[in-house]
Coordinates of C-alpha atoms and ligand atoms in Angstrom, one line a residue:
Chain B
M9 CA -9.3 -23.6 27.7
A10 CA -8.3 -24.6 24.2
L11 CA -6.4 -21.9 22.3
L12 CA -8.2 -22.7 19.0
K13 CA -11.1 -24.9 18.3
L14 CA -12.3 -25.8 14.8
E15 CA -15.8 -27.3 14.8
N16 CA -16.9 -29.3 11.8
I17 CA -15.3 -27.2 9.2
T18 CA -16.3 -27.7 5.6
K19 CA -15.0 -25.8 2.6
T20 CA -15.7 -26.5 -1.0
F21 CA -14.2 -24.9 -4.2
G22 CA -16.7 -25.4 -6.9
G23 CA -17.6 -29.1 -6.7
L24 CA -14.4 -30.0 -4.9
M25 CA -14.5 -30.6 -1.2
A26 CA -11.2 -29.3 0.1
L27 CA -12.2 -29.7 3.7
N28 CA -14.8 -32.2 4.9
D29 CA -16.1 -31.8 8.4
V30 CA -12.8 -31.2 10.0
S31 CA -12.6 -30.6 13.8
L32 CA -9.4 -29.8 15.7
E33 CA -8.5 -28.5 19.1
I34 CA -5.2 -26.8 19.8
E35 CA -3.9 -26.1 23.3
H36 CA -1.6 -23.2 24.3
G37 CA 2.0 -24.0 23.6
E38 CA 1.3 -27.2 21.7
L39 CA 3.4 -28.4 18.8
I40 CA 1.4 -30.1 16.1
A41 CA 2.3 -31.4 12.8
I42 CA -0.3 -31.6 10.0
V43 CA 0.7 -34.1 7.3
G44 CA -1.0 -35.4 4.2
P45 CA -0.3 -35.8 0.5
N46 CA -0.7 -33.1 -2.1
G47 CA -4.2 -31.7 -2.2
A48 CA -5.1 -33.1 1.2
G49 CA -6.4 -29.7 2.3
K50 CA -3.6 -28.6 4.5
T51 CA -3.1 -25.2 3.0
T52 CA -6.8 -24.7 2.9
L53 CA -7.1 -25.4 6.6
F54 CA -4.5 -22.7 7.3
N55 CA -6.4 -20.3 5.1
I56 CA -9.5 -21.0 7.0
I57 CA -7.8 -20.5 10.3
S58 CA -6.0 -17.2 9.3
G59 CA -9.2 -15.8 7.7
V60 CA -8.2 -15.9 4.0
Y61 CA -11.3 -18.0 3.3
R62 CA -14.6 -18.3 5.2
P63 CA -15.7 -21.9 5.8
D64 CA -19.0 -23.1 4.2
K65 CA -20.0 -24.8 7.4
G66 CA -18.5 -25.0 10.9
K67 CA -17.1 -22.7 13.5
I68 CA -13.8 -21.3 14.5
I69 CA -13.4 -20.5 18.2
F70 CA -10.2 -18.6 19.3
E71 CA -9.8 -18.4 23.1
E72 CA -13.6 -18.9 23.5
R73 CA -14.4 -16.2 21.0
D74 CA -16.2 -17.1 17.8
I75 CA -14.1 -15.7 15.0
T76 CA -15.7 -17.6 12.1
R77 CA -16.8 -14.4 10.3
M78 CA -13.9 -12.2 11.4
P79 CA -11.7 -10.8 8.6
A80 CA -8.1 -11.8 8.4
Y81 CA -6.7 -8.4 9.4
K82 CA -8.7 -8.5 12.7
R83 CA -7.5 -12.0 13.5
A84 CA -3.8 -11.2 13.4
P85 CA -3.7 -8.9 16.4
L86 CA -5.5 -11.5 18.5
G87 CA -2.3 -13.7 18.2
F88 CA -2.1 -15.4 14.9
G89 CA 1.1 -15.6 12.9
R90 CA 1.7 -17.4 9.7
T91 CA 4.2 -18.3 7.0
F92 CA 3.2 -19.2 3.4
Q93 CA 3.9 -22.4 1.5
I94 CA 5.3 -20.3 -1.3
P95 CA 7.0 -17.4 0.5
R96 CA 5.2 -14.1 0.1
P97 CA 7.7 -11.4 1.2
F98 CA 7.0 -7.7 0.5
N99 CA 9.6 -7.7 -2.2
S100 CA 10.6 -4.1 -2.6
A101 CA 10.8 -3.6 1.2
T102 CA 14.0 -4.6 3.1
V103 CA 14.1 -7.7 5.3
R104 CA 14.1 -5.4 8.3
E105 CA 11.0 -3.5 7.1
N106 CA 9.3 -6.8 6.3
V107 CA 9.8 -8.1 9.8
A108 CA 8.9 -4.7 11.3
V109 CA 5.5 -5.0 9.5
G110 CA 4.9 -8.1 11.6
A111 CA 5.7 -6.3 14.8
M112 CA 3.6 -3.3 13.9
F113 CA 0.4 -5.0 12.9
G114 CA 0.6 -8.3 14.8
S115 CA -0.5 -8.7 18.5
L116 CA 1.6 -5.7 19.4
A117 CA -0.4 -3.4 17.1
G118 CA -1.1 -0.1 18.7
K119 CA 1.4 -0.8 21.5
V120 CA 4.6 -0.2 19.6
S121 CA 5.9 2.7 17.5
V122 CA 7.7 2.3 14.2
D123 CA 11.1 2.6 15.9
D124 CA 10.1 -0.1 18.5
S125 CA 9.0 -2.3 15.6
L126 CA 12.3 -1.9 13.9
E127 CA 14.1 -2.8 17.0
I128 CA 11.9 -5.9 17.6
A129 CA 12.6 -6.8 13.9
D130 CA 16.4 -6.7 14.6
R131 CA 15.9 -9.2 17.4
Y132 CA 14.1 -11.7 15.3
I133 CA 16.3 -11.2 12.3
E134 CA 19.2 -12.1 14.5
L135 CA 17.3 -15.1 15.9
V136 CA 16.8 -16.6 12.4
G137 CA 20.3 -15.7 11.4
L138 CA 19.6 -13.1 8.7
E139 CA 21.6 -10.2 10.2
A140 CA 23.8 -10.0 7.2
H141 CA 20.9 -9.6 4.9
K142 CA 18.7 -7.2 6.9
D143 CA 19.1 -4.2 4.7
K144 CA 18.7 -6.2 1.5
E145 CA 15.4 -6.1 -0.4
A146 CA 13.4 -9.2 0.6
G147 CA 12.9 -10.0 -3.1
S148 CA 16.6 -10.7 -3.5
L149 CA 16.8 -13.4 -0.9
T150 CA 17.2 -17.1 -1.7
P151 CA 14.1 -19.3 -1.2
V152 CA 15.4 -20.6 2.1
E153 CA 16.3 -17.2 3.3
K154 CA 12.8 -16.0 2.4
K155 CA 11.4 -18.8 4.5
M156 CA 13.5 -17.7 7.4
M157 CA 12.5 -14.1 6.8
E158 CA 8.8 -15.1 6.9
M159 CA 9.5 -17.0 10.1
A160 CA 11.0 -13.9 11.7
R161 CA 8.1 -11.8 10.4
A162 CA 5.6 -14.2 11.9
L163 CA 7.4 -14.4 15.2
A164 CA 7.6 -10.6 15.4
M165 CA 3.9 -10.7 15.4
K166 CA 4.2 -12.2 18.9
P167 CA 1.6 -14.8 18.1
K168 CA -0.1 -17.3 20.4
L169 CA -0.6 -19.6 17.4
L170 CA 2.0 -19.9 14.7
L171 CA 1.0 -21.5 11.5
M172 CA 3.8 -22.7 9.3
D173 CA 3.0 -23.9 5.9
E174 CA 5.7 -26.2 4.6
A175 CA 8.4 -24.3 6.4
M176 CA 10.9 -27.0 5.8
A177 CA 10.1 -28.1 2.3
G178 CA 13.1 -28.1 0.1
M179 CA 15.5 -27.6 3.0
H180 CA 18.7 -29.5 3.5
P181 CA 18.4 -32.1 6.3
K182 CA 21.0 -30.2 8.3
D183 CA 18.9 -27.0 8.0
I184 CA 15.8 -29.0 9.0
D185 CA 17.4 -30.2 12.2
E186 CA 18.4 -26.7 13.0
M187 CA 14.9 -25.4 12.3
V188 CA 13.4 -28.1 14.5
R189 CA 15.7 -27.1 17.3
F190 CA 14.9 -23.5 16.7
L191 CA 11.1 -24.1 16.8
K192 CA 11.4 -26.0 20.0
K193 CA 13.4 -23.3 21.6
I194 CA 10.9 -20.6 20.5
K195 CA 8.0 -22.6 21.8
E196 CA 9.6 -23.0 25.2
K197 CA 10.6 -19.5 25.4
E198 CA 7.5 -17.8 24.1
N199 CA 4.8 -20.4 24.8
I200 CA 3.6 -20.3 21.2
A201 CA 1.4 -23.1 19.8
V202 CA 3.0 -24.1 16.6
V203 CA 1.1 -25.9 13.9
S204 CA 3.5 -26.9 11.2
M205 CA 2.5 -28.3 8.0
V206 CA 4.9 -30.8 6.6
E207 CA 4.5 -32.7 3.5
H208 CA 7.4 -35.0 2.7
V209 CA 9.7 -34.2 5.6
M210 CA 9.1 -37.1 8.0
R211 CA 12.2 -36.3 9.8
A212 CA 10.8 -33.0 10.9
V213 CA 7.5 -34.5 12.0
V214 CA 9.3 -36.9 14.3
G215 CA 11.7 -34.4 15.6
L216 CA 9.2 -31.6 16.1
A217 CA 5.7 -32.6 16.9
E218 CA 4.0 -33.8 20.1
R219 CA 1.0 -34.5 18.1
V220 CA 0.3 -35.4 14.5
M221 CA -2.8 -34.8 12.5
V222 CA -3.0 -36.7 9.2
M223 CA -5.2 -35.4 6.5
H224 CA -6.4 -37.1 3.3
Q225 CA -8.7 -35.8 0.7
G226 CA -10.1 -33.1 2.9
S227 CA -10.8 -35.3 5.9
K228 CA -9.0 -35.8 9.1
L229 CA -7.7 -39.3 9.1
V230 CA -5.8 -39.5 12.3
D231 CA -5.1 -37.2 15.2
A232 CA -2.9 -38.7 17.8
K233 CA 0.4 -38.6 19.7
T234 CA 3.3 -38.6 17.3
E235 CA 4.5 -42.2 18.1
E236 CA 1.1 -43.6 17.8
A237 CA 0.1 -41.7 14.6
L238 CA 3.3 -42.8 12.8
T239 CA 2.6 -46.5 13.4
E240 CA -1.0 -46.3 12.3
P241 CA -1.4 -48.7 9.4
R242 CA -3.8 -46.3 7.7
V243 CA -1.3 -43.5 7.9
I244 CA 1.5 -45.6 6.5
E245 CA -0.8 -46.5 3.6
V246 CA -2.0 -43.1 2.7
Y247 CA 1.0 -41.2 3.6
L248 CA 3.9 -42.0 1.2
G249 CA 2.9 -45.7 1.2
R250 CA 6.1 -46.5 3.1
P251 CA 7.1 -46.9 6.7
P252 CA 8.1 -43.6 8.3
D253 CA 11.5 -44.5 9.7
E254 CA 12.8 -45.1 6.2
S255 CA 13.2 -41.5 5.7
K256 CA 14.8 -40.8 9.0
Chain W
M15 CA 15.2 14.2 12.4
V16 CA 17.5 12.3 10.2
K17 CA 14.4 10.6 8.9
Y18 CA 13.2 13.8 7.4
Y19 CA 16.4 14.8 5.7
P20 CA 15.1 13.8 2.2
L21 CA 12.8 16.8 2.5
I22 CA 15.8 19.2 2.2
P23 CA 16.5 18.7 -1.5
V24 CA 12.8 18.8 -2.3
L25 CA 12.1 22.1 -0.4
A26 CA 15.4 23.6 -1.7
I27 CA 14.3 23.0 -5.3
Y28 CA 11.0 24.6 -4.6
L29 CA 12.6 27.6 -3.0
V30 CA 15.1 28.0 -5.9
M31 CA 12.3 27.8 -8.4
F32 CA 10.3 30.4 -6.6
L33 CA 13.2 32.8 -6.3
I34 CA 14.0 32.4 -10.0
G35 CA 10.3 33.1 -10.9
F36 CA 10.1 36.0 -8.5
Y37 CA 13.3 37.9 -9.3
I38 CA 14.0 37.1 -12.9
E39 CA 11.8 39.0 -15.4
G40 CA 9.5 36.8 -17.4
M41 CA 10.2 33.6 -15.7
W42 CA 7.1 33.5 -13.4
Q43 CA 4.8 31.8 -15.9
M44 CA 7.2 28.9 -16.6
V45 CA 8.1 28.5 -12.9
A46 CA 4.3 28.4 -12.1
L47 CA 3.8 25.7 -14.7
L48 CA 6.6 23.6 -13.3
A49 CA 5.2 24.0 -9.8
F50 CA 1.9 22.8 -11.0
Y51 CA 3.4 19.6 -12.4
C52 CA 5.5 19.1 -9.3
A53 CA 2.5 19.6 -7.0
L54 CA 0.3 17.3 -9.0
G55 CA 3.0 14.6 -9.3
Q56 CA 3.7 14.8 -5.6
S57 CA 0.0 14.6 -4.7
W58 CA -0.7 11.8 -7.0
N59 CA 2.3 9.9 -5.8
I60 CA 1.0 9.7 -2.3
F61 CA -1.6 7.3 -3.5
M62 CA -0.3 5.6 -6.6
G63 CA 3.4 5.6 -5.8
M64 CA 2.7 4.0 -2.4
T65 CA 0.0 1.6 -3.3
G66 CA 0.7 0.7 -6.9
Y67 CA -2.9 1.5 -7.8
V68 CA -3.3 3.5 -10.9
D69 CA -6.0 6.0 -10.6
F70 CA -7.0 7.2 -14.0
G71 CA -9.8 9.2 -12.6
Y72 CA -7.5 11.4 -10.6
V73 CA -8.4 14.5 -12.6
T74 CA -11.9 14.3 -11.0
F75 CA -10.3 15.7 -7.9
I76 CA -8.6 18.5 -9.6
A77 CA -11.8 19.3 -11.5
L78 CA -14.0 19.2 -8.4
G79 CA -11.4 21.4 -6.6
T80 CA -11.8 23.9 -9.4
Y81 CA -15.6 23.8 -9.1
G82 CA -15.4 24.2 -5.4
M83 CA -13.4 27.4 -5.7
A84 CA -15.7 28.7 -8.5
L85 CA -18.8 28.0 -6.4
G86 CA -17.3 29.5 -3.3
I87 CA -16.3 32.7 -4.9
S88 CA -19.4 33.2 -7.1
Y89 CA -21.8 32.6 -4.2
T90 CA -20.1 34.7 -1.5
H91 CA -18.4 37.6 -3.4
Q92 CA -21.2 40.0 -2.6
Y93 CA -20.5 39.8 1.1
E94 CA -17.9 42.4 1.5
W95 CA -17.1 41.7 5.1
L96 CA -15.8 38.3 4.1
G97 CA -12.9 39.8 2.3
I98 CA -10.2 37.3 1.5
G99 CA -12.3 34.8 3.4
I100 CA -14.2 33.9 0.2
I101 CA -11.0 32.2 -1.1
F102 CA -11.0 30.1 2.1
I103 CA -14.6 29.3 1.6
G104 CA -13.8 28.2 -2.0
L105 CA -11.0 26.1 -0.7
I106 CA -13.1 24.4 1.9
L107 CA -15.8 23.7 -0.7
A108 CA -13.1 22.3 -3.0
L109 CA -11.9 20.0 -0.3
F110 CA -15.5 19.0 0.7
L111 CA -16.5 18.1 -2.9
A112 CA -13.2 16.1 -3.3
S113 CA -13.8 14.3 0.0
L114 CA -17.3 13.3 -1.1
S115 CA -15.9 11.9 -4.4
A116 CA -13.0 10.3 -2.7
L117 CA -15.3 8.5 -0.3
L118 CA -17.7 7.5 -3.0
E119 CA -14.8 6.3 -5.2
S120 CA -13.0 4.5 -2.4
F121 CA -16.3 2.9 -1.4
I122 CA -16.9 1.6 -4.9
A123 CA -13.5 1.5 -6.5
L124 CA -11.1 0.5 -3.9
R125 CA -12.9 -2.8 -3.6
L126 CA -11.8 -3.5 -7.1
R127 CA -8.3 -4.3 -8.2
G128 CA -5.9 -3.4 -11.0
A129 CA -7.6 -2.7 -14.2
Y130 CA -11.1 -2.7 -12.8
F131 CA -10.2 0.0 -10.4
A132 CA -8.7 2.1 -13.2
I133 CA -11.8 1.7 -15.3
A134 CA -14.2 2.4 -12.4
C135 CA -12.4 5.7 -11.8
I136 CA -12.6 6.7 -15.4
G137 CA -16.3 5.9 -15.3
I138 CA -16.9 8.1 -12.3
N139 CA -15.1 11.0 -14.0
E140 CA -17.0 10.8 -17.2
G141 CA -20.2 10.2 -15.3
L142 CA -19.7 13.4 -13.4
K143 CA -18.9 15.5 -16.4
H144 CA -22.0 14.3 -18.2
F145 CA -24.1 14.7 -15.1
I146 CA -23.0 18.4 -14.8
E147 CA -23.7 19.0 -18.4
G148 CA -26.8 17.0 -18.7
A149 CA -28.5 18.1 -15.4
R150 CA -27.4 21.7 -16.0
I151 CA -26.1 22.0 -12.5
W152 CA -23.3 24.5 -11.8
G153 CA -23.9 26.2 -15.0
G154 CA -24.0 23.0 -17.0
S155 CA -21.8 23.0 -20.0
D156 CA -21.6 26.8 -19.9
G157 CA -19.5 26.4 -16.7
I158 CA -18.9 29.2 -14.2
I159 CA -17.1 32.4 -15.0
F160 CA -16.2 34.3 -11.9
Y161 CA -13.6 36.9 -12.9
G162 CA -16.3 39.5 -12.5
A163 CA -17.1 38.2 -9.0
L164 CA -13.4 38.5 -8.1
I165 CA -13.3 42.1 -9.3
Q166 CA -16.4 42.9 -7.4
A167 CA -15.0 41.5 -4.3
F168 CA -11.4 42.7 -4.4
G169 CA -11.2 45.4 -7.1
R170 CA -9.3 45.1 -10.3
E171 CA -5.8 45.4 -9.0
T172 CA -6.0 42.9 -6.2
S173 CA -7.8 40.5 -8.5
N174 CA -5.0 40.7 -10.9
H175 CA -2.5 40.0 -8.2
L176 CA -4.5 37.1 -7.0
T177 CA -4.7 35.4 -10.4
A178 CA -1.3 36.3 -11.6
F179 CA 0.7 35.7 -8.4
W180 CA -1.0 34.3 -5.4
A181 CA -2.7 31.5 -7.2
D182 CA 0.7 30.2 -8.3
F183 CA 2.2 30.9 -4.9
A184 CA -0.5 28.7 -3.3
V185 CA 0.5 25.9 -5.7
F186 CA 4.1 26.1 -4.3
I187 CA 2.7 25.9 -0.7
I188 CA 0.5 22.8 -1.7
A189 CA 3.6 21.1 -3.4
A190 CA 5.6 21.6 -0.2
L191 CA 2.8 20.4 1.9
A192 CA 2.3 17.3 -0.3
A193 CA 6.1 16.5 0.1
I194 CA 5.8 16.8 3.9
L195 CA 2.8 14.6 4.0
N196 CA 4.4 12.2 1.7
I197 CA 7.5 11.6 3.8
Y198 CA 5.5 11.6 7.0
Y199 CA 3.4 8.7 5.6
M200 CA 6.5 6.9 4.3
R201 CA 8.0 7.0 7.7
S202 CA 5.0 6.0 9.6
K203 CA 2.9 2.9 10.0
I204 CA 0.9 4.1 7.0
G205 CA 3.9 3.8 4.7
Y206 CA 4.7 0.3 5.9
A207 CA 1.1 -0.8 5.4
L208 CA 0.9 0.7 1.9
T209 CA 4.2 -1.0 0.9
A210 CA 2.7 -4.3 2.0
V211 CA -0.5 -3.5 0.1
R212 CA 1.5 -2.7 -3.0
E213 CA 3.6 -5.9 -2.8
D214 CA 1.0 -8.4 -1.7
E215 CA -2.4 -7.3 -0.6
D216 CA -3.6 -10.7 0.6
A217 CA -0.4 -11.4 2.7
A218 CA -0.8 -7.8 4.1
K219 CA -4.3 -8.7 5.4
V220 CA -3.0 -11.9 7.0
M221 CA -0.3 -9.8 8.7
G222 CA -3.0 -7.7 10.3
I223 CA -3.1 -4.8 8.0
N224 CA -6.6 -3.2 7.5
T225 CA -5.8 -2.6 3.8
T226 CA -9.0 -0.7 3.0
K227 CA -8.4 1.7 5.8
Y228 CA -4.8 2.5 4.7
K229 CA -5.7 2.7 1.0
T230 CA -8.5 5.1 1.9
I231 CA -6.2 7.3 3.9
A232 CA -3.7 7.6 1.0
F233 CA -6.5 8.0 -1.5
L234 CA -8.2 10.8 0.4
T235 CA -4.9 12.7 1.1
S236 CA -3.9 12.4 -2.5
G237 CA -7.4 13.5 -3.7
L238 CA -7.6 16.5 -1.3
L239 CA -4.2 17.8 -2.4
G240 CA -5.2 17.4 -6.0
A241 CA -8.4 19.4 -5.3
A242 CA -6.4 22.1 -3.6
V243 CA -4.1 22.3 -6.7
G244 CA -7.2 22.6 -8.9
A245 CA -8.8 25.2 -6.7
F246 CA -5.8 27.5 -7.1
A247 CA -4.0 26.6 -10.4
W248 CA -7.2 26.3 -12.4
G249 CA -9.8 28.1 -10.2
V250 CA -8.3 31.3 -8.8
K251 CA -5.8 31.6 -11.6
L252 CA -8.2 31.3 -14.5
A253 CA -11.3 32.5 -12.7
H254 CA -13.5 30.3 -14.8
V255 CA -14.4 26.6 -15.2
Y256 CA -16.0 24.5 -17.9
P257 CA -16.8 20.8 -17.4
G258 CA -15.3 20.0 -20.8
D259 CA -11.9 21.6 -19.8
V260 CA -11.4 20.1 -16.4
F261 CA -12.8 16.5 -16.5
V262 CA -10.1 15.5 -19.0
I263 CA -8.3 12.3 -18.6
H264 CA -5.3 13.8 -20.4
Y265 CA -4.3 15.5 -17.1
T266 CA -4.3 12.2 -15.3
I267 CA -2.0 10.8 -17.9
E268 CA 0.3 13.8 -17.4
C269 CA 0.5 13.0 -13.7
I270 CA 1.3 9.5 -14.4
V271 CA 4.1 10.5 -16.8
V272 CA 5.5 13.0 -14.3
V273 CA 5.6 10.3 -11.5
L274 CA 7.0 7.6 -13.7
L275 CA 9.7 9.8 -15.1
G276 CA 10.9 10.8 -11.7
G277 CA 10.3 7.5 -9.9
A278 CA 7.1 6.2 -8.4
G279 CA 7.0 5.9 -4.7
T280 CA 10.0 8.2 -4.2
L281 CA 9.9 11.6 -2.6
L282 CA 12.2 13.5 -5.0
G283 CA 10.9 11.7 -8.0
P284 CA 7.7 13.7 -8.7
V285 CA 9.7 16.9 -8.3
V286 CA 12.3 15.9 -10.8
G287 CA 9.7 14.4 -13.0
G288 CA 7.7 17.5 -12.9
L289 CA 10.7 19.7 -13.8
V290 CA 11.8 17.4 -16.7
Y291 CA 8.3 17.1 -18.0
G292 CA 7.3 20.7 -17.6
L293 CA 10.6 22.1 -19.0
S294 CA 10.6 19.8 -22.1
K295 CA 6.9 20.5 -22.8
Y296 CA 7.5 24.3 -22.5
W297 CA 10.8 24.3 -24.4
L298 CA 9.5 22.1 -27.2
A299 CA 6.4 24.3 -27.6
V300 CA 8.7 27.2 -28.1
V301 CA 11.3 25.6 -30.5
L302 CA 8.9 23.2 -32.4
P303 CA 5.5 24.7 -32.2
G304 CA 3.0 22.2 -33.5
F305 CA 5.4 19.3 -33.5
Q306 CA 6.1 19.2 -29.9
L307 CA 4.1 16.0 -29.2
L308 CA 5.9 14.2 -32.1
V309 CA 9.2 14.7 -30.4
F310 CA 7.9 14.6 -26.8
A311 CA 6.5 11.2 -26.8
P312 CA 9.7 9.4 -28.0
I313 CA 11.7 11.4 -25.4
I314 CA 9.4 10.2 -22.6
I315 CA 9.5 6.6 -23.9
I316 CA 13.3 6.7 -24.0
I317 CA 13.6 8.0 -20.5
I318 CA 11.3 5.4 -19.2
V319 CA 13.1 2.6 -21.0
V320 CA 16.5 3.8 -19.8
F321 CA 15.3 4.5 -16.2
P322 CA 12.6 1.9 -15.5
E323 CA 12.6 3.0 -11.9
G324 CA 12.4 6.6 -12.8
I325 CA 15.3 9.1 -12.7
I326 CA 15.4 9.1 -8.9
G327 CA 15.0 5.4 -8.7
F328 CA 18.2 5.3 -10.8
V329 CA 20.0 7.9 -8.7
K330 CA 19.0 6.0 -5.6
Q331 CA 20.6 2.9 -6.8
K332 CA 23.8 4.8 -7.7
T333 CA 24.1 6.6 -4.4
K334 CA 23.1 3.6 -2.2
S335 CA 26.0 3.4 0.2
T336 CA 27.2 7.0 -0.1
P337 CA 26.5 9.9 2.3
L338 CA 24.0 11.3 -0.3
A339 CA 21.7 8.3 0.3
R340 CA 20.1 9.8 3.4
Y341 CA 18.9 12.8 1.4
I342 CA 17.5 10.9 -1.5
I343 CA 14.4 8.7 -1.3
Ligands
ATP428 N1 -8.6 -21.1 -4.2 C1 -8.9 -22.4 -4.6 N2 -9.7 -22.6 -5.7 C2 -10.0 -23.8 -6.1 N3 -9.5 -24.9 -5.6 C3 -8.7 -24.8 -4.6 C4 -8.3 -23.6 -4.0 N4 -7.4 -23.7 -3.0 C5 -7.3 -25.1 -2.9 N5 -8.0 -25.7 -3.9 C6 -8.1 -27.2 -4.0 O1 -8.4 -27.7 -2.8 C7 -7.6 -28.9 -2.6 C8 -6.8 -28.8 -1.3 O2 -5.8 -28.0 -1.6 P1 -4.7 -27.5 -0.5 O3 -3.9 -26.5 -1.1 O4 -5.4 -27.2 0.7 O5 -3.8 -28.8 -0.3 P2 -2.5 -29.1 0.4 O6 -2.8 -30.2 1.4 O7 -2.0 -27.9 1.0 O8 -1.6 -29.6 -0.7 P3 0.0 -29.3 -1.1 O9 0.7 -30.4 -0.4 O10 0.0 -29.5 -2.6 O11 0.3 -28.0 -0.6 C9 -6.8 -29.1 -3.8 O12 -7.5 -30.0 -4.7 C10 -6.7 -27.8 -4.4 O13 -6.7 -27.8 -5.9
MG429 MG1 -0.3 -26.7 0.7

């Protein structure tokens, strides 16, 4: 049984076709990278999956349940977690409170008290290495710390599917390697399917994903095992216009 | 229990205020006025402090609360066996009318954001006033005068007691209740959800927060408390109500000033804001009668410029890692 199925999703903004008949299947515990140049429709795809937008056409099936019309807040408890391309922390709340929100309203909603959630938050804050900042206001973190905080917040939701929008953009290569190791560890441990969106970080794609989906102008161009996808001539052409191993 | 320590200074201030008013000759009127501002600030803060929504129509709740009390007393005063029960009937009517309007407003207005929300609330307030006047319900623009009804029900002496003491006493109780609800919300899921709503409503939804539900809870709580304040501070205390006196946006502005002075979203803020606002207003009216507004406005502006997070927001910063911190939020 697929964890998530997108069937022929189309989404337009005014005259602009941000997603054009995109289908995708994600299995439990899979690691997928979605790549594509600016404006390819990656963030829109995430917004459709997490319920920020409704698709114009097509269906979204999560664990055999049609969630196409389900509002975002009802999807989260089913097992969705996500981070944002531009981090969106709850600025005036502390890091600990931010992450606790994930625990409180994610898939554990109704099963954990406020105190439990704070404890869960502490665990994930430690996991992403932000212990020293946990009582700081989230708004005062550096951009990279904000990304890590969002990561902890999304993980505290105990998702079955984790959507990471450009989690590694702007990171130092050393941090990227660490992030990749971290994601793999998480995936093994918690059996989370991770869909990570990476733009110009080829290194991460290669290190991370089992499968790569390449998007271009709202359409799915390629969807294949990582090694195959990266040697596809069409991919090389569209994506950066240079061979992938140059950036390794 | 440590979680609830910040209630200590709040309740202590209310107690001291009450004792001053009760034991020192001639202080009761001023203390009652202060309690009125504190109670309103505290009630208003539950919604606006926590969500960041500015509800300009807040006075609608206070006004409907006053009407509820007026209707309750004037329709039931002839049933002698009800005794003091008619005040409770008035309170229940007050809460009922306020809930209706809160549900209507949250249905219409909470779907809107920012400025649209503020305007929608003003619209509902003005609409109600004109409806009461135009359709001549509840006495139309002549309002309801029910001092006679009170005297008929309780006799002159008890009625005097009710209007001159118990009405204000009830405001103290409501202020305390508002503080308790406020901190309970802050410490529960509701508070976390509302903080998320205030900071980033769309992200909050993606995190699984039913934003409409939590906003409605806060809005309703805040509105019901406001209605209760209206029922006693304007209803029982004055024993009359005119639409032109109660549906006045000016009172909403006063709530906003009280909360901003003290610190929006803090527990102690509305209390300190209410004291500062009430005292300066009272004092300026005595020393500079007629000119108080001229002096008052700049003072408020200066305080808000010097303490953008409110007085308590500032104190919170200063006491951050001291033992005092656990008493001040
Ligand atoms: N809310 C919106 N309103 C109008 N147009 C939008 C909206 N969201 C996205 N778009 C448009 O849809 C297209 C796809 O955008 P999207 O953000 O999904 O791309 P992306 O692949 O995430 O790109 P990037 O690498 O820049 O993040 C773009 O042309 C964008 O301008
Ligand atoms: Mg994007």
